[in-house]
PDB file of C-alpha atoms in Angstrom:
ATOM      1  CA  MET A  24      10.494   5.759   9.216  1.00  0.00           C
ATOM      2  CA  THR A  25      10.189   4.251  13.197  1.00  0.00           C
ATOM      3  CA  ALA A  26       8.408   0.451  13.002  1.00  0.00           C
ATOM      4  CA  CYS A  27       5.800   0.246  15.993  1.00  0.00           C
ATOM      5  CA  ASP A  28       2.726  -1.638  17.158  1.00  0.00           C
ATOM      6  CA  LEU A  29       0.204  -0.390  15.210  1.00  0.00           C
ATOM      7  CA  ARG A  30      -2.950  -1.305  18.036  1.00  0.00           C
ATOM      8  CA  ALA A  31      -0.324   1.620  20.178  1.00  0.00           C
ATOM      9  CA  VAL A  32      -1.080   4.154  17.239  1.00  0.00           C
ATOM     10  CA  LEU A  33      -4.168   3.191  15.632  1.00  0.00           C
ATOM     11  CA  PRO A  34      -7.921   3.830  16.876  1.00  0.00           C
ATOM     12  CA  PRO A  35      -8.750   0.525  18.536  1.00  0.00           C
ATOM     13  CA  VAL A  36     -11.562  -0.170  15.931  1.00  0.00           C
ATOM     14  CA  VAL A  37      -8.949   0.426  13.154  1.00  0.00           C
ATOM     15  CA  ALA A  38      -6.737  -1.688  14.854  1.00  0.00           C
ATOM     16  CA  ALA A  39      -9.333  -4.314  15.118  1.00  0.00           C
ATOM     17  CA  ALA A  40      -9.961  -4.257  11.248  1.00  0.00           C
ATOM     18  CA  VAL A  41      -6.548  -4.482  10.010  1.00  0.00           C
ATOM     19  CA  ALA A  42      -6.300  -7.326  12.852  1.00  0.00           C
ATOM     20  CA  HIS A  43      -9.065  -9.100  10.939  1.00  0.00           C
ATOM     21  CA  GLY A  44      -8.540  -7.985   7.738  1.00  0.00           C
ATOM     22  CA  LEU A  45      -5.447  -9.459   7.295  1.00  0.00           C
ATOM     23  CA  PRO A  46      -5.409 -12.811   7.338  1.00  0.00           C
ATOM     24  CA  GLN A  47      -8.753 -12.876   5.434  1.00  0.00           C
ATOM     25  CA  MET A  48      -6.532 -11.734   2.977  1.00  0.00           C
ATOM     26  CA  ASP A  49      -3.964 -14.038   3.642  1.00  0.00           C
ATOM     27  CA  ARG A  50      -6.472 -16.628   3.049  1.00  0.00           C
ATOM     28  CA  ARG A  51      -7.527 -15.562  -0.214  1.00  0.00           C
ATOM     29  CA  TRP A  52      -3.908 -14.861  -1.488  1.00  0.00           C
ATOM     30  CA  HIS A  53      -2.922 -19.142   0.065  1.00  0.00           C
ATOM     31  CA  GLY A  54      -0.512 -17.652   2.234  1.00  0.00           C
ATOM     32  CA  LYS A  55       1.205 -15.938  -0.134  1.00  0.00           C
ATOM     33  CA  PHE A  56       0.280 -11.937   1.537  1.00  0.00           C
ATOM     34  CA  LEU A  57       1.580 -11.761   4.697  1.00  0.00           C
ATOM     35  CA  ALA A  58       4.509 -14.069   4.638  1.00  0.00           C
ATOM     36  CA  ASP A  59       6.746 -11.265   3.080  1.00  0.00           C
ATOM     37  CA  ALA A  60       4.762  -8.279   3.934  1.00  0.00           C
ATOM     38  CA  VAL A  61       5.475  -4.885   6.026  1.00  0.00           C
ATOM     39  CA  LEU A  62       2.758  -2.561   6.444  1.00  0.00           C
ATOM     40  CA  VAL A  63       3.528   0.962   6.032  1.00  0.00           C
ATOM     41  CA  GLY A  64       1.734   4.068   6.380  1.00  0.00           C
ATOM     42  CA  PRO A  65       3.910   7.848   6.066  1.00  0.00           C
ATOM     43  CA  GLU A  66       2.214  10.529   6.848  1.00  0.00           C
ATOM     44  CA  ALA A  67       2.213  13.724   4.407  1.00  0.00           C
ATOM     45  CA  ARG A  68       0.852  17.531   5.561  1.00  0.00           C
ATOM     46  CA  GLY A  69       0.052  18.228   2.258  1.00  0.00           C
ATOM     47  CA  SER A  70       0.854  18.000  -1.471  1.00  0.00           C
ATOM     48  CA  SER A  71       4.342  17.152  -2.648  1.00  0.00           C
ATOM     49  CA  PRO A  72       5.969  19.991  -4.536  1.00  0.00           C
ATOM     50  CA  VAL A  73       7.928  16.805  -5.636  1.00  0.00           C
ATOM     51  CA  ARG A  74       6.743  13.483  -7.420  1.00  0.00           C
ATOM     52  CA  ILE A  75       8.771  10.199  -6.910  1.00  0.00           C
ATOM     53  CA  ASP A  76       9.072   8.132  -9.928  1.00  0.00           C
ATOM     54  CA  ARG A  77       7.105   5.217 -11.178  1.00  0.00           C
ATOM     55  CA  GLY A  78       6.100   3.305 -13.748  1.00  0.00           C
ATOM     56  CA  THR A  79       2.955   3.388 -15.838  1.00  0.00           C
ATOM     57  CA  ASP A  80       1.658   0.145 -15.633  1.00  0.00           C
ATOM     58  CA  THR A  81       3.755  -1.093 -12.838  1.00  0.00           C
ATOM     59  CA  ARG A  82       3.589   1.577 -10.266  1.00  0.00           C
ATOM     60  CA  GLU A  83       6.367   1.101  -8.671  1.00  0.00           C
ATOM     61  CA  SER A  84       9.734   3.218  -8.264  1.00  0.00           C
ATOM     62  CA  PRO A  85      11.915   2.572 -11.150  1.00  0.00           C
ATOM     63  CA  GLY A  86      15.481   2.535  -8.962  1.00  0.00           C
ATOM     64  CA  VAL A  87      13.825   0.507  -5.831  1.00  0.00           C
ATOM     65  CA  ALA A  88      12.278  -2.292  -6.789  1.00  0.00           C
ATOM     66  CA  GLY A  89       9.045  -3.199  -4.153  1.00  0.00           C
ATOM     67  CA  LEU A  90       8.398   0.647  -3.737  1.00  0.00           C
ATOM     68  CA  PHE A  91       5.243   2.013  -5.148  1.00  0.00           C
ATOM     69  CA  PRO A  92       4.895   5.612  -4.587  1.00  0.00           C
ATOM     70  CA  VAL A  93       1.358   6.728  -3.677  1.00  0.00           C
ATOM     71  CA  GLY A  94      -0.650   9.545  -3.106  1.00  0.00           C
ATOM     72  CA  GLU A  95      -0.090  13.344  -1.909  1.00  0.00           C
ATOM     73  CA  GLY A  96       3.548  12.670  -0.473  1.00  0.00           C
ATOM     74  CA  ALA A  97       4.325  10.689  -3.614  1.00  0.00           C
ATOM     75  CA  GLY A  98       2.833  14.366  -5.881  1.00  0.00           C
ATOM     76  CA  TYR A  99       0.074  11.875  -7.270  1.00  0.00           C
ATOM     77  CA  ALA A 100      -2.961  13.408  -5.561  1.00  0.00           C
ATOM     78  CA  GLY A 101      -4.088  16.880  -4.687  1.00  0.00           C
ATOM     79  CA  GLY A 102      -6.573  15.596  -2.173  1.00  0.00           C
ATOM     80  CA  ILE A 103      -7.744  12.942   0.215  1.00  0.00           C
ATOM     81  CA  VAL A 104     -10.578  10.855  -2.436  1.00  0.00           C
ATOM     82  CA  SER A 105      -7.696  11.280  -5.414  1.00  0.00           C
ATOM     83  CA  ALA A 106      -5.338   9.794  -3.180  1.00  0.00           C
ATOM     84  CA  ALA A 107      -7.668   7.040  -1.995  1.00  0.00           C
ATOM     85  CA  VAL A 108      -8.331   6.081  -5.816  1.00  0.00           C
ATOM     86  CA  ASP A 109      -3.813   6.202  -6.374  1.00  0.00           C
ATOM     87  CA  GLY A 110      -4.046   3.846  -3.562  1.00  0.00           C
ATOM     88  CA  LEU A 111      -6.574   1.579  -5.069  1.00  0.00           C
ATOM     89  CA  ARG A 112      -5.085   1.683  -8.008  1.00  0.00           C
ATOM     90  CA  THR A 113      -1.416   0.851  -6.884  1.00  0.00           C
ATOM     91  CA  ALA A 114      -3.025  -1.948  -4.805  1.00  0.00           C
ATOM     92  CA  ARG A 115      -4.316  -3.271  -7.576  1.00  0.00           C
ATOM     93  CA  ALA A 116      -1.239  -3.254  -9.743  1.00  0.00           C
ATOM     94  CA  ILE A 117       0.411  -4.630  -6.319  1.00  0.00           C
ATOM     95  CA  ALA A 118      -1.947  -7.636  -6.496  1.00  0.00           C
ATOM     96  CA  VAL A 119      -1.424  -8.009 -10.242  1.00  0.00           C
ATOM     97  CA  LYS A 120       2.368  -7.993  -9.919  1.00  0.00           C
ATOM     98  CA  TYR A 121       2.448 -10.830  -7.130  1.00  0.00           C
ATOM     99  CA  ALA A 122      -0.288 -13.085  -8.303  1.00  0.00           C
ATOM    100  CA  ARG A 123       1.724 -13.364 -11.479  1.00  0.00           C
ATOM    101  CA  GLY A 124       4.599 -14.837  -9.076  1.00  0.00           C
ATOM    102  CA  GLY A 125       6.195 -11.284  -9.474  1.00  0.00           C
TER     103      GLY A 125
END
């Protein structure tokens, strides 16, 4: 993984949407969303032959706290639509976890 300024790698319209949307989410979470957030976006070029373990309800890796494997690269999707749905379901699980005080 390599840290970078997302504005250098994303199309300007996408970078602007992220820059606009994240502060809105933080306001809705009363300043608790961005304080410790790290935005990670690994790229995978196909479905993984290996599945990273995760909890059925929590969707969090049992061996690595704070790791939420999703999509094709983690072995939980077979295409772009199923990866998007998997990501949405996992985002919901993350929101539930941290809304309860995690």
